């Protein structure tokens, strides 16, 4: 039997509501850009995420905020609007299946997440099947650890069993897991929306170009 072909490209995926996008999202993306040296960062704004309700900014506004936030990265950045175009609830498994069909069998697809998402991964639709299409990489954040005390046992067992090196993730197409404990950024979109609604300027929490856009378009005001 022929040996598996190495991945020709590596594409990191960063999904989220981005309502609004903030420095924590940027830090997560940049952390794994430095770690994995992907060829592309593909940012995927959520359309109708099944575990969240009541997105406040429009899809067009969230796409523009993402464009501004990730405009100076050292890799190519693509804003993928497939979830926005869907009329049905958004499941990550559907997105990964679509991306694998688009990108082919040998590209390394790496799905990035924060520890807050990792701690609830076992509630996601078909979460174990995510590994059939991508690698999963998670990073800690203050208040959200990635150790066995804070991550569901079934998730920790899966990540331990599938643990891969950076090189393995970069050079194979899917199926590996990686936990990064060195990201120290704790920002929430909920906190930012509250500050904006009170008329405050969260300059330390959000990229300046994004804050300018929010103010110019009067987003998140009562």
Coordinates of C-alpha atoms in Angstrom, one line a residue:
X1 CA 0.0 0.0 0.0
X2 CA 1.3 3.4 -0.9
X3 CA 2.2 5.8 1.9
X4 CA -0.1 8.7 2.5
X5 CA 0.8 11.8 0.5
X6 CA 2.0 14.8 2.7
X7 CA -0.2 17.8 2.8
X8 CA 0.5 20.3 0.1
X9 CA -0.9 23.3 2.0
X10 CA -2.0 24.1 5.5
X11 CA -5.1 26.2 6.1
X12 CA -6.0 27.3 9.6
X13 CA -9.7 28.0 10.3
X14 CA -11.0 30.5 12.8
X15 CA -14.8 30.6 13.3
X16 CA -16.9 32.7 15.6
X17 CA -19.8 35.1 15.9
X18 CA -17.4 38.1 15.8
X19 CA -20.1 40.2 17.4
X20 CA -17.9 42.2 17.6
X21 CA -14.4 40.8 16.7
X22 CA -11.9 41.6 19.4
X23 CA -8.2 41.3 20.3
X24 CA -8.8 37.9 21.8
X25 CA -9.9 36.5 18.4
X26 CA -6.8 38.2 16.7
X27 CA -4.5 36.8 19.4
X28 CA -5.8 33.3 18.9
X29 CA -5.3 33.4 15.2
X30 CA -1.8 34.9 15.5
X31 CA -0.8 32.4 18.1
X32 CA -1.4 29.5 15.8
X33 CA -0.1 31.4 12.8
X34 CA 3.2 31.6 14.7
X35 CA 3.0 28.0 15.9
X36 CA 2.0 26.3 12.6
X37 CA 3.1 28.6 9.9
X38 CA -0.1 27.9 7.8
X39 CA -0.4 29.1 4.2
X40 CA -3.7 30.7 4.9
X41 CA -5.9 31.8 7.7
X42 CA -9.6 31.4 6.8
X43 CA -11.9 33.3 9.1
X44 CA -15.5 32.1 9.1
X45 CA -18.2 34.4 10.6
X46 CA -21.1 32.4 12.0
X47 CA -24.5 32.7 10.3
X48 CA -27.1 31.1 12.6
X49 CA -25.1 29.4 15.3
X50 CA -27.3 26.9 17.0
X51 CA -25.9 27.5 20.5
X52 CA -26.2 31.3 20.3
X53 CA -29.1 33.6 19.6
X54 CA -29.7 37.2 18.8
X55 CA -26.6 38.4 16.9
X56 CA -26.7 42.1 17.2
X57 CA -24.6 43.2 14.2
X58 CA -25.6 42.4 10.7
X59 CA -23.7 39.8 8.7
X60 CA -22.3 42.6 6.5
X61 CA -21.0 44.5 9.5
X62 CA -19.4 41.5 11.1
X63 CA -17.7 40.6 7.8
X64 CA -16.3 44.1 7.5
X65 CA -15.1 44.1 11.2
X66 CA -13.3 40.8 10.6
X67 CA -11.7 42.2 7.4
X68 CA -10.4 45.2 9.4
X69 CA -9.2 43.1 12.3
X70 CA -7.2 40.7 10.3
X71 CA -5.9 43.1 7.6
X72 CA -2.2 43.0 8.7
X73 CA -1.5 39.4 9.2
X74 CA 1.7 37.7 7.9
X75 CA -0.3 35.1 6.0
X76 CA -3.1 35.3 3.4
X77 CA -6.4 35.9 5.1
X78 CA -9.7 34.7 3.5
X79 CA -13.1 35.6 4.9
X80 CA -15.3 32.6 4.2
X81 CA -19.0 33.5 4.2
X82 CA -20.4 30.0 3.7
X83 CA -22.1 29.9 7.2
X84 CA -23.7 33.3 6.6
X85 CA -25.1 32.1 3.3
X86 CA -26.8 29.1 5.0
X87 CA -30.5 29.4 5.9
X88 CA -30.3 26.5 8.3
X89 CA -28.7 26.4 11.8
X90 CA -24.9 26.4 11.6
X91 CA -23.0 23.3 12.6
X92 CA -19.2 23.1 12.5
X93 CA -19.3 19.6 11.2
X94 CA -21.2 20.8 8.1
X95 CA -18.6 23.6 7.5
X96 CA -15.7 21.2 7.8
X97 CA -17.3 18.7 5.4
X98 CA -17.8 21.5 2.9
X99 CA -14.3 22.7 3.2
X100 CA -12.8 19.3 2.8
X101 CA -14.8 18.8 -0.3
X102 CA -13.6 22.1 -1.6
X103 CA -9.9 21.8 -0.7
X104 CA -9.3 18.2 -1.4
X105 CA -8.0 15.2 0.5
X106 CA -4.4 16.2 1.1
X107 CA -4.6 19.8 2.4
X108 CA -4.0 20.2 6.2
X109 CA -7.2 21.8 7.6
X110 CA -6.7 23.0 11.2
X111 CA -9.7 24.2 13.2
X112 CA -8.8 26.6 15.9
X113 CA -10.7 27.2 19.2
X114 CA -10.4 28.8 22.6
X115 CA -10.6 26.8 25.8
X116 CA -14.1 28.1 26.4
X117 CA -15.2 26.2 23.3
X118 CA -13.1 23.2 24.2
X119 CA -14.9 22.9 27.5
X120 CA -18.2 22.4 25.7
X121 CA -17.0 20.5 22.7
X122 CA -18.9 17.4 23.7
X123 CA -22.2 19.3 23.2
X124 CA -21.4 20.1 19.5
X125 CA -23.2 18.2 16.8
X126 CA -21.1 15.2 15.7
X127 CA -18.0 16.6 17.6
X128 CA -16.0 13.4 17.2
X129 CA -16.5 13.4 13.5
X130 CA -14.7 16.8 13.3
X131 CA -11.5 14.8 13.3
X132 CA -12.5 13.0 10.1
X133 CA -12.1 16.3 8.3
X134 CA -9.6 18.5 10.2
X135 CA -7.1 18.7 13.0
X136 CA -8.4 20.5 16.2
X137 CA -6.1 23.0 18.1
X138 CA -7.2 24.6 21.3
X139 CA -5.6 27.3 23.4
X140 CA -6.1 28.2 27.0
X141 CA -7.3 31.6 28.2
X142 CA -7.6 33.1 31.8
X143 CA -10.5 31.4 33.6
X144 CA -10.8 28.7 31.0
X145 CA -8.2 26.0 31.4
X146 CA -7.4 23.1 29.1
X147 CA -6.5 20.5 31.8
X148 CA -8.5 17.5 32.8
X149 CA -10.1 19.3 35.7
X150 CA -11.9 21.7 33.3
X151 CA -12.4 19.8 30.1
X152 CA -15.0 16.9 29.8
X153 CA -13.3 13.6 30.3
X154 CA -14.4 12.3 26.8
X155 CA -12.9 15.4 25.1
X156 CA -9.7 15.1 27.1
X157 CA -9.4 11.4 26.2
X158 CA -9.9 12.2 22.5
X159 CA -7.3 15.0 22.5
X160 CA -4.8 12.8 24.4
X161 CA -5.3 9.9 22.1
X162 CA -4.9 12.1 19.0
X163 CA -2.1 14.4 20.3
X164 CA 0.1 15.5 17.5
X165 CA 3.2 17.6 17.0
X166 CA 3.2 20.8 15.1
X167 CA 5.0 19.1 12.3
X168 CA 2.5 16.3 12.1
X169 CA -0.4 18.7 12.0
X170 CA 1.3 20.8 9.3
X171 CA 2.1 17.8 7.1
X172 CA -1.0 15.6 7.5
X173 CA -4.5 16.3 6.5
X174 CA -6.6 15.7 9.6
X175 CA -7.1 13.7 12.7
X176 CA -4.7 15.2 15.2
X177 CA -5.2 17.4 18.2
X178 CA -3.0 20.0 19.9
X179 CA -3.4 21.9 23.2
X180 CA -1.6 25.2 23.7
X181 CA -1.3 26.6 27.2
X182 CA 0.6 29.8 26.5
X183 CA -2.2 32.2 25.3
X184 CA -3.0 34.7 28.0
X185 CA -5.8 36.9 26.7
X186 CA -9.3 37.1 28.3
X187 CA -11.7 39.2 26.4
X188 CA -15.4 38.6 25.7
X189 CA -17.7 40.1 23.1
X190 CA -20.4 40.3 25.7
X191 CA -18.2 42.5 27.8
X192 CA -17.4 44.7 24.9
X193 CA -21.0 45.2 23.9
X194 CA -21.9 46.2 27.5
X195 CA -19.1 48.8 27.5
X196 CA -20.2 50.2 24.1
X197 CA -23.9 50.4 25.2
X198 CA -22.7 52.5 28.2
X199 CA -20.9 54.8 25.9
X200 CA -17.4 53.7 26.9
X201 CA -14.6 53.1 24.4
X202 CA -12.9 49.7 25.0
X203 CA -9.7 50.7 23.2
X204 CA -7.6 48.0 24.9
X205 CA -10.0 45.2 23.9
X206 CA -10.7 45.8 20.3
X207 CA -8.6 46.7 17.2
X208 CA -8.6 50.4 16.5
X209 CA -9.9 50.0 13.0
X210 CA -12.8 47.9 14.3
X211 CA -13.7 50.4 17.0
X212 CA -13.7 53.2 14.4
X213 CA -16.1 51.2 12.2
X214 CA -18.4 50.5 15.2
X215 CA -18.5 54.2 16.1
X216 CA -19.0 55.3 12.5
X217 CA -21.9 52.9 12.0
X218 CA -23.4 53.4 15.5
X219 CA -23.3 49.7 16.3
X220 CA -24.1 48.2 19.8
X221 CA -26.0 51.3 21.0
X222 CA -29.2 51.2 23.0

